[in-house]
GROMACS .gro file of C-alpha atoms in nm:
model
  450
    1UNK     CA    1  -4.553   0.879  -9.262
    2UNK     CA    2  -4.570   0.734  -8.927
    3UNK     CA    3  -4.398   0.399  -9.036
    4UNK     CA    4  -4.102   0.615  -9.180
    5UNK     CA    5  -4.039   0.821  -8.856
    6UNK     CA    6  -4.045   0.462  -8.660
    7UNK     CA    7  -3.771   0.286  -8.898
    8UNK     CA    8  -3.545   0.586  -8.842
    9UNK     CA    9  -3.580   0.598  -8.511
   10UNK     CA   10  -3.492   0.219  -8.468
   11UNK     CA   11  -3.233   0.255  -8.716
   12UNK     CA   12  -3.057   0.545  -8.481
   13UNK     CA   13  -3.095   0.280  -8.177
   14UNK     CA   14  -2.903   0.013  -8.343
   15UNK     CA   15  -2.602   0.205  -8.425
   16UNK     CA   16  -2.583   0.364  -8.100
   17UNK     CA   17  -2.630   0.003  -7.912
   18UNK     CA   18  -2.361  -0.097  -8.175
   19UNK     CA   19  -2.102   0.200  -8.071
   20UNK     CA   20  -2.124   0.119  -7.705
   21UNK     CA   21  -2.064  -0.234  -7.723
   22UNK     CA   22  -1.765  -0.155  -7.915
   23UNK     CA   23  -1.649   0.066  -7.670
   24UNK     CA   24  -1.682  -0.145  -7.379
   25UNK     CA   25  -1.570  -0.441  -7.605
   26UNK     CA   26  -1.259  -0.208  -7.682
   27UNK     CA   27  -1.211  -0.131  -7.303
   28UNK     CA   28  -1.207  -0.528  -7.230
   29UNK     CA   29  -0.973  -0.572  -7.455
   30UNK     CA   30  -0.707  -0.287  -7.352
   31UNK     CA   31  -0.764  -0.439  -6.950
   32UNK     CA   32  -0.702  -0.754  -7.101
   33UNK     CA   33  -0.407  -0.674  -7.279
   34UNK     CA   34  -0.232  -0.463  -6.983
   35UNK     CA   35  -0.263  -0.759  -6.765
   36UNK     CA   36  -0.101  -0.967  -6.993
   37UNK     CA   37   0.159  -0.713  -7.069
   38UNK     CA   38   0.248  -0.685  -6.664
   39UNK     CA   39   0.222  -1.073  -6.643
   40UNK     CA   40   0.469  -1.095  -6.911
   41UNK     CA   41   0.666  -0.820  -6.751
   42UNK     CA   42   0.681  -0.992  -6.429
   43UNK     CA   43   0.774  -1.316  -6.562
   44UNK     CA   44   1.033  -1.186  -6.743
   45UNK     CA   45   1.206  -1.010  -6.468
   46UNK     CA   46   1.168  -1.310  -6.220
   47UNK     CA   47   1.307  -1.555  -6.511
   48UNK     CA   48   1.667  -1.645  -6.393
   49UNK     CA   49   1.630  -1.392  -6.056
   50UNK     CA   50   1.846  -1.509  -5.774
   51UNK     CA   51   1.668  -1.397  -5.441
   52UNK     CA   52   1.941  -1.543  -5.263
   53UNK     CA   53   2.219  -1.245  -5.429
   54UNK     CA   54   2.169  -0.867  -5.295
   55UNK     CA   55   2.183  -0.625  -5.583
   56UNK     CA   56   2.509  -0.486  -5.708
   57UNK     CA   57   2.673  -0.777  -5.576
   58UNK     CA   58   3.078  -0.738  -5.624
   59UNK     CA   59   3.022  -0.442  -5.838
   60UNK     CA   60   2.864  -0.168  -5.568
   61UNK     CA   61   2.722  -0.108  -5.227
   62UNK     CA   62   2.346  -0.161  -5.175
   63UNK     CA   63   2.189   0.177  -4.995
   64UNK     CA   64   1.896   0.103  -4.798
   65UNK     CA   65   1.669   0.417  -4.736
   66UNK     CA   66   1.471   0.407  -4.452
   67UNK     CA   67   1.166   0.598  -4.278
   68UNK     CA   68   0.897   0.548  -3.990
   69UNK     CA   69   0.574   0.645  -3.938
   70UNK     CA   70   0.446   0.555  -3.562
   71UNK     CA   71   0.082   0.522  -3.554
   72UNK     CA   72   0.097   0.410  -3.182
   73UNK     CA   73   0.321   0.493  -2.899
   74UNK     CA   74   0.302   0.360  -2.581
   75UNK     CA   75   0.230   0.183  -2.300
   76UNK     CA   76   0.611   0.232  -2.110
   77UNK     CA   77   0.680  -0.014  -1.851
   78UNK     CA   78   0.877   0.108  -1.581
   79UNK     CA   79   0.890  -0.195  -1.382
   80UNK     CA   80   1.066  -0.424  -1.714
   81UNK     CA   81   1.197  -0.115  -1.876
   82UNK     CA   82   1.079  -0.107  -2.185
   83UNK     CA   83   0.793   0.066  -2.407
   84UNK     CA   84   0.573  -0.065  -2.699
   85UNK     CA   85   0.548   0.105  -3.046
   86UNK     CA   86   0.325   0.022  -3.369
   87UNK     CA   87   0.488   0.162  -3.677
   88UNK     CA   88   0.456   0.164  -4.058
   89UNK     CA   89   0.845   0.037  -4.096
   90UNK     CA   90   0.937   0.174  -4.477
   91UNK     CA   91   1.285   0.059  -4.690
   92UNK     CA   92   1.348   0.157  -5.022
   93UNK     CA   93   1.623   0.036  -5.241
   94UNK     CA   94   1.744   0.009  -5.612
   95UNK     CA   95   1.747  -0.358  -5.814
   96UNK     CA   96   1.897  -0.327  -6.120
   97UNK     CA   97   1.771  -0.651  -6.215
   98UNK     CA   98   1.411  -0.551  -6.203
   99UNK     CA   99   1.436  -0.262  -6.455
  100UNK     CA  100   1.092  -0.266  -6.682
  101UNK     CA  101   0.964  -0.083  -6.962
  102UNK     CA  102   0.572  -0.046  -6.977
  103UNK     CA  103   0.263   0.188  -6.998
  104UNK     CA  104   0.295   0.252  -6.593
  105UNK     CA  105   0.578   0.405  -6.440
  106UNK     CA  106   0.514   0.231  -6.092
  107UNK     CA  107   0.355  -0.142  -6.052
  108UNK     CA  108   0.157  -0.166  -5.721
  109UNK     CA  109   0.208  -0.536  -5.666
  110UNK     CA  110   0.129  -0.810  -5.414
  111UNK     CA  111   0.301  -0.900  -5.092
  112UNK     CA  112   0.359  -1.247  -5.246
  113UNK     CA  113   0.619  -1.107  -5.481
  114UNK     CA  114   0.807  -1.015  -5.153
  115UNK     CA  115   0.911  -1.392  -5.108
  116UNK     CA  116   1.093  -1.419  -5.474
  117UNK     CA  117   1.291  -1.140  -5.478
  118UNK     CA  118   1.588  -0.992  -5.241
  119UNK     CA  119   1.453  -0.790  -4.926
  120UNK     CA  120   1.720  -0.647  -4.686
  121UNK     CA  121   1.746  -0.867  -4.400
  122UNK     CA  122   1.683  -0.603  -4.100
  123UNK     CA  123   1.652  -0.664  -3.727
  124UNK     CA  124   1.599  -0.459  -3.421
  125UNK     CA  125   1.898  -0.457  -3.214
  126UNK     CA  126   1.686  -0.334  -2.882
  127UNK     CA  127   1.374  -0.517  -2.960
  128UNK     CA  128   1.236  -0.758  -2.714
  129UNK     CA  129   0.980  -0.882  -2.930
  130UNK     CA  130   0.819  -0.829  -3.282
  131UNK     CA  131   0.521  -0.893  -3.421
  132UNK     CA  132   0.428  -0.866  -3.787
  133UNK     CA  133   0.013  -0.814  -3.828
  134UNK     CA  134  -0.099  -1.084  -4.065
  135UNK     CA  135  -0.478  -0.984  -4.005
  136UNK     CA  136  -0.683  -1.065  -4.255
  137UNK     CA  137  -0.366  -1.080  -4.483
  138UNK     CA  138  -0.010  -1.017  -4.437
  139UNK     CA  139  -0.007  -0.616  -4.374
  140UNK     CA  140   0.279  -0.592  -4.639
  141UNK     CA  141   0.274  -0.336  -4.951
  142UNK     CA  142   0.547  -0.375  -5.244
  143UNK     CA  143   0.567  -0.125  -5.529
  144UNK     CA  144   0.818  -0.137  -5.820
  145UNK     CA  145   0.945   0.147  -6.049
  146UNK     CA  146   1.041   0.076  -6.412
  147UNK     CA  147   1.402   0.187  -6.298
  148UNK     CA  148   1.442  -0.111  -6.062
  149UNK     CA  149   1.351   0.117  -5.729
  150UNK     CA  150   1.167  -0.094  -5.494
  151UNK     CA  151   0.966   0.009  -5.157
  152UNK     CA  152   0.878  -0.190  -4.913
  153UNK     CA  153   0.642  -0.142  -4.616
  154UNK     CA  154   0.523  -0.369  -4.336
  155UNK     CA  155   0.341  -0.268  -4.022
  156UNK     CA  156   0.473  -0.373  -3.678
  157UNK     CA  157   0.447  -0.398  -3.337
  158UNK     CA  158   0.770  -0.375  -3.130
  159UNK     CA  159   0.815  -0.405  -2.788
  160UNK     CA  160   1.180  -0.233  -2.725
  161UNK     CA  161   1.418  -0.187  -2.428
  162UNK     CA  162   1.402   0.166  -2.268
  163UNK     CA  163   1.684   0.214  -2.032
  164UNK     CA  164   1.618   0.472  -1.756
  165UNK     CA  165   1.797   0.632  -1.510
  166UNK     CA  166   1.537   0.700  -1.191
  167UNK     CA  167   1.800   0.915  -0.968
  168UNK     CA  168   1.520   1.196  -1.056
  169UNK     CA  169   1.193   0.977  -1.012
  170UNK     CA  170   0.947   1.090  -1.066
  171UNK     CA  171   1.079   1.463  -1.185
  172UNK     CA  172   1.251   1.235  -1.473
  173UNK     CA  173   1.324   1.214  -1.820
  174UNK     CA  174   1.458   0.950  -2.059
  175UNK     CA  175   1.512   0.891  -2.384
  176UNK     CA  176   1.397   0.544  -2.544
  177UNK     CA  177   1.560   0.435  -2.881
  178UNK     CA  178   1.475   0.242  -3.142
  179UNK     CA  179   1.800   0.072  -3.318
  180UNK     CA  180   1.784  -0.132  -3.626
  181UNK     CA  181   2.011  -0.262  -3.909
  182UNK     CA  182   2.118  -0.546  -4.142
  183UNK     CA  183   2.197  -0.857  -3.951
  184UNK     CA  184   2.442  -1.002  -4.216
  185UNK     CA  185   2.579  -0.764  -4.411
  186UNK     CA  186   2.824  -0.549  -4.294
  187UNK     CA  187   2.907  -0.183  -4.409
  188UNK     CA  188   3.118  -0.291  -4.720
  189UNK     CA  189   2.798  -0.439  -4.872
  190UNK     CA  190   2.454  -0.275  -4.716
  191UNK     CA  191   2.470   0.084  -4.618
  192UNK     CA  192   2.139   0.215  -4.422
  193UNK     CA  193   2.050   0.606  -4.421
  194UNK     CA  194   1.725   0.808  -4.321
  195UNK     CA  195   1.482   0.934  -4.612
  196UNK     CA  196   1.492   1.297  -4.516
  197UNK     CA  197   1.679   1.517  -4.302
  198UNK     CA  198   1.399   1.596  -4.035
  199UNK     CA  199   1.085   1.377  -4.151
  200UNK     CA  200   1.211   1.011  -4.140
  201UNK     CA  201   1.050   0.954  -3.808
  202UNK     CA  202   0.685   1.084  -3.764
  203UNK     CA  203   0.456   1.056  -3.492
  204UNK     CA  204   0.083   1.056  -3.511
  205UNK     CA  205  -0.077   1.349  -3.389
  206UNK     CA  206  -0.333   1.094  -3.179
  207UNK     CA  207  -0.097   0.865  -3.147
  208UNK     CA  208   0.014   0.870  -2.795
  209UNK     CA  209  -0.059   0.603  -2.566
  210UNK     CA  210   0.086   0.731  -2.289
  211UNK     CA  211  -0.046   0.804  -1.940
  212UNK     CA  212   0.242   0.871  -1.709
  213UNK     CA  213   0.439   1.043  -1.961
  214UNK     CA  214   0.462   1.293  -2.193
  215UNK     CA  215   0.614   1.264  -2.554
  216UNK     CA  216   0.833   1.593  -2.603
  217UNK     CA  217   1.060   1.506  -2.892
  218UNK     CA  218   1.258   1.273  -3.101
  219UNK     CA  219   1.573   1.271  -3.289
  220UNK     CA  220   1.750   1.031  -3.557
  221UNK     CA  221   2.083   0.906  -3.583
  222UNK     CA  222   2.325   0.649  -3.697
  223UNK     CA  223   2.596   0.472  -3.552
  224UNK     CA  224   2.876   0.221  -3.687
  225UNK     CA  225   2.938  -0.086  -3.431
  226UNK     CA  226   3.251  -0.316  -3.433
  227UNK     CA  227   3.236  -0.673  -3.426
  228UNK     CA  228   3.444  -0.976  -3.532
  229UNK     CA  229   3.233  -1.028  -3.806
  230UNK     CA  230   3.326  -0.654  -3.949
  231UNK     CA  231   3.181  -0.332  -3.914
  232UNK     CA  232   2.822  -0.228  -3.917
  233UNK     CA  233   2.551   0.053  -3.937
  234UNK     CA  234   2.281   0.098  -3.684
  235UNK     CA  235   2.022   0.322  -3.717
  236UNK     CA  236   1.891   0.504  -3.429
  237UNK     CA  237   1.554   0.714  -3.319
  238UNK     CA  238   1.549   0.799  -3.003
  239UNK     CA  239   1.217   0.930  -2.831
  240UNK     CA  240   1.230   1.162  -2.544
  241UNK     CA  241   0.957   1.116  -2.259
  242UNK     CA  242   0.885   1.346  -1.952
  243UNK     CA  243   0.697   1.186  -1.660
  244UNK     CA  244   0.384   1.339  -1.540
  245UNK     CA  245   0.393   1.413  -1.168
  246UNK     CA  246   0.003   1.440  -1.070
  247UNK     CA  247  -0.034   1.078  -1.008
  248UNK     CA  248   0.269   1.034  -0.757
  249UNK     CA  249   0.168   1.378  -0.583
  250UNK     CA  250  -0.191   1.243  -0.541
  251UNK     CA  251  -0.049   0.892  -0.433
  252UNK     CA  252   0.238   0.943  -0.253
  253UNK     CA  253   0.380   1.296  -0.154
  254UNK     CA  254   0.018   1.410  -0.013
  255UNK     CA  255  -0.004   1.140   0.236
  256UNK     CA  256   0.331   1.170   0.338
  257UNK     CA  257   0.293   1.559   0.362
  258UNK     CA  258  -0.029   1.457   0.612
  259UNK     CA  259   0.143   1.179   0.815
  260UNK     CA  260   0.401   1.404   0.933
  261UNK     CA  261   0.171   1.673   0.992
  262UNK     CA  262  -0.033   1.417   1.213
  263UNK     CA  263   0.268   1.349   1.398
  264UNK     CA  264   0.353   1.695   1.530
  265UNK     CA  265  -0.031   1.733   1.644
  266UNK     CA  266   0.126   1.512   1.963
  267UNK     CA  267   0.315   1.803   2.050
  268UNK     CA  268   0.000   1.971   2.144
  269UNK     CA  269  -0.143   1.713   2.379
  270UNK     CA  270  -0.086   1.702   2.759
  271UNK     CA  271   0.249   1.511   2.831
  272UNK     CA  272   0.051   1.293   3.090
  273UNK     CA  273  -0.186   1.159   2.769
  274UNK     CA  274   0.054   0.876   2.724
  275UNK     CA  275  -0.216   0.638   2.544
  276UNK     CA  276  -0.322   0.939   2.286
  277UNK     CA  277   0.037   1.001   2.198
  278UNK     CA  278   0.149   0.656   2.180
  279UNK     CA  279  -0.130   0.595   1.942
  280UNK     CA  280   0.008   0.929   1.687
  281UNK     CA  281   0.329   0.786   1.748
  282UNK     CA  282   0.283   0.424   1.670
  283UNK     CA  283   0.043   0.494   1.379
  284UNK     CA  284   0.199   0.747   1.204
  285UNK     CA  285   0.527   0.555   1.197
  286UNK     CA  286   0.362   0.216   1.051
  287UNK     CA  287   0.163   0.460   0.797
  288UNK     CA  288   0.539   0.576   0.666
  289UNK     CA  289   0.661   0.239   0.631
  290UNK     CA  290   0.369   0.134   0.441
  291UNK     CA  291   0.395   0.422   0.215
  292UNK     CA  292   0.719   0.360   0.133
  293UNK     CA  293   0.663  -0.035   0.059
  294UNK     CA  294   0.397   0.088  -0.181
  295UNK     CA  295   0.600   0.343  -0.390
  296UNK     CA  296   0.860   0.120  -0.466
  297UNK     CA  297   0.590  -0.146  -0.613
  298UNK     CA  298   0.583   0.047  -0.934
  299UNK     CA  299   0.964   0.064  -1.006
  300UNK     CA  300   1.254  -0.197  -1.064
  301UNK     CA  301   1.453  -0.279  -0.791
  302UNK     CA  302   1.779  -0.070  -0.863
  303UNK     CA  303   2.046  -0.054  -0.609
  304UNK     CA  304   2.040   0.347  -0.566
  305UNK     CA  305   1.762   0.591  -0.397
  306UNK     CA  306   1.532   0.806  -0.611
  307UNK     CA  307   1.398   1.148  -0.541
  308UNK     CA  308   1.090   0.987  -0.373
  309UNK     CA  309   1.260   0.782  -0.171
  310UNK     CA  310   1.496   1.092  -0.026
  311UNK     CA  311   1.156   1.279   0.065
  312UNK     CA  312   0.998   0.931   0.219
  313UNK     CA  313   1.307   0.880   0.414
  314UNK     CA  314   1.278   1.275   0.542
  315UNK     CA  315   0.923   1.233   0.638
  316UNK     CA  316   0.999   0.897   0.787
  317UNK     CA  317   1.280   1.069   0.987
  318UNK     CA  318   1.037   1.344   1.096
  319UNK     CA  319   0.760   1.079   1.240
  320UNK     CA  320   1.027   0.895   1.404
  321UNK     CA  321   1.169   1.166   1.567
  322UNK     CA  322   0.835   1.280   1.704
  323UNK     CA  323   0.777   0.947   1.873
  324UNK     CA  324   1.131   0.970   2.037
  325UNK     CA  325   1.028   1.324   2.124
  326UNK     CA  326   0.712   1.201   2.317
  327UNK     CA  327   0.965   0.930   2.515
  328UNK     CA  328   1.200   1.180   2.611
  329UNK     CA  329   0.903   1.416   2.730
  330UNK     CA  330   0.777   1.125   2.937
  331UNK     CA  331   1.135   1.038   3.076
  332UNK     CA  332   1.163   1.368   3.213
  333UNK     CA  333   0.815   1.309   3.367
  334UNK     CA  334   0.817   1.302   3.746
  335UNK     CA  335   0.538   0.952   3.743
  336UNK     CA  336   0.495   1.030   4.092
  337UNK     CA  337   0.350   1.372   4.017
  338UNK     CA  338   0.189   1.254   3.740
  339UNK     CA  339  -0.029   0.984   3.914
  340UNK     CA  340  -0.037   1.030   4.304
  341UNK     CA  341   0.004   1.389   4.379
  342UNK     CA  342   0.004   1.303   4.749
  343UNK     CA  343   0.343   1.166   4.754
  344UNK     CA  344   0.483   1.418   4.549
  345UNK     CA  345   0.327   1.662   4.836
  346UNK     CA  346   0.475   1.471   5.107
  347UNK     CA  347   0.776   1.463   4.938
  348UNK     CA  348   0.792   1.856   4.894
  349UNK     CA  349   0.679   1.922   5.232
  350UNK     CA  350   0.855   1.634   5.513
  351UNK     CA  351   0.872   1.875   5.792
  352UNK     CA  352   0.491   1.996   5.771
  353UNK     CA  353   0.390   1.680   5.803
  354UNK     CA  354   0.577   1.546   6.078
  355UNK     CA  355   0.478   1.845   6.286
  356UNK     CA  356   0.132   1.729   6.212
  357UNK     CA  357   0.189   1.411   6.309
  358UNK     CA  358   0.407   1.498   6.643
  359UNK     CA  359   0.135   1.758   6.742
  360UNK     CA  360  -0.173   1.479   6.691
  361UNK     CA  361   0.043   1.218   6.907
  362UNK     CA  362  -0.020   1.357   7.253
  363UNK     CA  363  -0.410   1.397   7.188
  364UNK     CA  364  -0.403   1.060   7.104
  365UNK     CA  365  -0.178   0.919   7.397
  366UNK     CA  366  -0.361   1.121   7.672
  367UNK     CA  367  -0.732   1.007   7.534
  368UNK     CA  368  -0.565   0.655   7.555
  369UNK     CA  369  -0.357   0.634   7.875
  370UNK     CA  370  -0.531   0.833   8.124
  371UNK     CA  371  -0.764   0.628   8.354
  372UNK     CA  372  -1.051   0.804   8.494
  373UNK     CA  373  -1.398   0.766   8.527
  374UNK     CA  374  -1.602   0.885   8.193
  375UNK     CA  375  -1.702   1.256   8.241
  376UNK     CA  376  -1.916   1.386   7.986
  377UNK     CA  377  -1.778   1.775   8.038
  378UNK     CA  378  -1.388   1.604   7.946
  379UNK     CA  379  -1.513   1.385   7.630
  380UNK     CA  380  -1.706   1.673   7.499
  381UNK     CA  381  -1.410   1.861   7.520
  382UNK     CA  382  -1.192   1.570   7.361
  383UNK     CA  383  -1.399   1.532   7.082
  384UNK     CA  384  -1.388   1.895   6.965
  385UNK     CA  385  -1.027   1.923   7.019
  386UNK     CA  386  -1.013   1.589   6.791
  387UNK     CA  387  -1.285   1.732   6.550
  388UNK     CA  388  -1.103   2.079   6.507
  389UNK     CA  389  -0.797   1.899   6.458
  390UNK     CA  390  -0.925   1.671   6.178
  391UNK     CA  391  -1.075   1.993   6.011
  392UNK     CA  392  -0.733   2.156   6.031
  393UNK     CA  393  -0.549   1.861   5.864
  394UNK     CA  394  -0.795   1.830   5.615
  395UNK     CA  395  -0.780   2.225   5.522
  396UNK     CA  396  -0.406   2.145   5.538
  397UNK     CA  397  -0.417   1.865   5.275
  398UNK     CA  398  -0.669   2.067   5.099
  399UNK     CA  399  -0.473   2.379   5.060
  400UNK     CA  400  -0.144   2.167   4.981
  401UNK     CA  401  -0.338   1.974   4.712
  402UNK     CA  402  -0.368   2.262   4.482
  403UNK     CA  403  -0.043   2.230   4.327
  404UNK     CA  404  -0.242   1.957   4.162
  405UNK     CA  405  -0.352   2.174   3.893
  406UNK     CA  406  -0.013   2.229   3.766
  407UNK     CA  407   0.001   1.843   3.635
  408UNK     CA  408  -0.162   1.951   3.297
  409UNK     CA  409   0.173   2.157   3.252
  410UNK     CA  410   0.352   2.162   2.932
  411UNK     CA  411   0.715   2.038   2.895
  412UNK     CA  412   0.943   2.259   2.743
  413UNK     CA  413   1.028   2.010   2.501
  414UNK     CA  414   0.730   2.026   2.357
  415UNK     CA  415   0.721   2.390   2.321
  416UNK     CA  416   1.058   2.367   2.136
  417UNK     CA  417   0.927   2.096   1.925
  418UNK     CA  418   0.591   2.303   1.799
  419UNK     CA  419   0.806   2.564   1.638
  420UNK     CA  420   1.133   2.339   1.530
  421UNK     CA  421   0.976   2.054   1.379
  422UNK     CA  422   0.738   2.281   1.170
  423UNK     CA  423   1.003   2.501   1.057
  424UNK     CA  424   1.282   2.248   0.991
  425UNK     CA  425   0.987   2.043   0.720
  426UNK     CA  426   0.880   2.368   0.611
  427UNK     CA  427   1.223   2.426   0.498
  428UNK     CA  428   1.272   2.068   0.352
  429UNK     CA  429   1.013   2.100   0.157
  430UNK     CA  430   1.117   2.465   0.023
  431UNK     CA  431   1.485   2.301  -0.087
  432UNK     CA  432   1.334   1.984  -0.217
  433UNK     CA  433   1.118   2.122  -0.452
  434UNK     CA  434   1.320   2.403  -0.570
  435UNK     CA  435   1.596   2.173  -0.663
  436UNK     CA  436   1.428   1.884  -0.864
  437UNK     CA  437   1.166   2.124  -1.001
  438UNK     CA  438   1.390   2.395  -1.175
  439UNK     CA  439   1.686   2.182  -1.261
  440UNK     CA  440   1.676   1.960  -1.627
  441UNK     CA  441   1.665   1.599  -1.568
  442UNK     CA  442   1.965   1.423  -1.694
  443UNK     CA  443   1.893   1.231  -2.004
  444UNK     CA  444   2.152   0.925  -2.025
  445UNK     CA  445   2.197   0.804  -2.388
  446UNK     CA  446   2.048   1.064  -2.584
  447UNK     CA  447   2.210   1.191  -2.914
  448UNK     CA  448   2.211   1.484  -3.137
  449UNK     CA  449   2.008   1.482  -3.441
  450UNK     CA  450   2.222   1.405  -3.765
   0.00000   0.00000   0.00000
């Protein structure tokens, strides 16, 4: 009995093994058959195929449908007026010479086949430098449908021109275009269109690489250009950028604002403090000069003035005016009054001084001109008179030197400047910021979505 059970188990195991091995063999055979079928299909498609001729040559116009997926946008260079963008560039067209019938509707193909079939000669009109990624293999994708429709995708990094109008800098906005089209085929042979109406150009949510700009939107459109070789279709996508002002407020506007306020501190110093006020004036003028030079280093050498240039120019005018104001005050200040009070008092009271000198002369003459035997009583009286006269002179000098306390008087020009300068500077700031922050920046070269 046990031998019978053992034999039955061995028989069942052999049957299961034969069944699994037969199914695996069938899968391998079907896989080999599919590979053989697709190999025969591709060989048949490429047999007699001339990749030098576009699809529908002499019969109809080849339509190239395009769309772009932006994986990385930025950075933007203001000095070079260009931007860098990393995209998946997709093109789709129909080539009836590649129609096939097989077990699959779409064939995922290797990029090696792209060199054996006709592909569009697309180029970027405003591109300065373009890189096709080849690590670890060429980043290209090719799909072939059974009706002959091809999908060709490439990963590209493009450096393109971005014309900028910097009149409103740093409250400016720009429309950076990306233009592409056929290099050799005119409109009568090849036509470019967008795949969809709204989502033919998509930017990844985390694709922004912008520090000074904010990507606020994009538009798509087409344009026909006329050349001596014919009419060509140009596809355009505009990326709208708005500059962030925070960096420039910290780096330029606040230092200029503080420098102007520092220059106006000199109005509260005495007009006799020539060294201190000179240091204030010269230092602030040199500081404004340095700020104006550094602010221009991050911009291209444009021939017109930007909004920041106007602000710096007005601040420079305020600082320079403060220095001129001190020069004016110092000019109208009497130097004799400022440095030697005695001379000023002598100029103001000539009669009193002459009277004192005349009253002093007879005593001196008498004491020096009378020849008699020295008398103690007379000497004592003369010395008493001399001492009283000197005491009176000193008292009169002390009394007349009291006006020295007015040397630190405030100039009327300084009093007016303490009010006029801050009021004018505050008014300028209100007008400046209200004008540039509330108006829409002019974006040249922008297009509407079509």
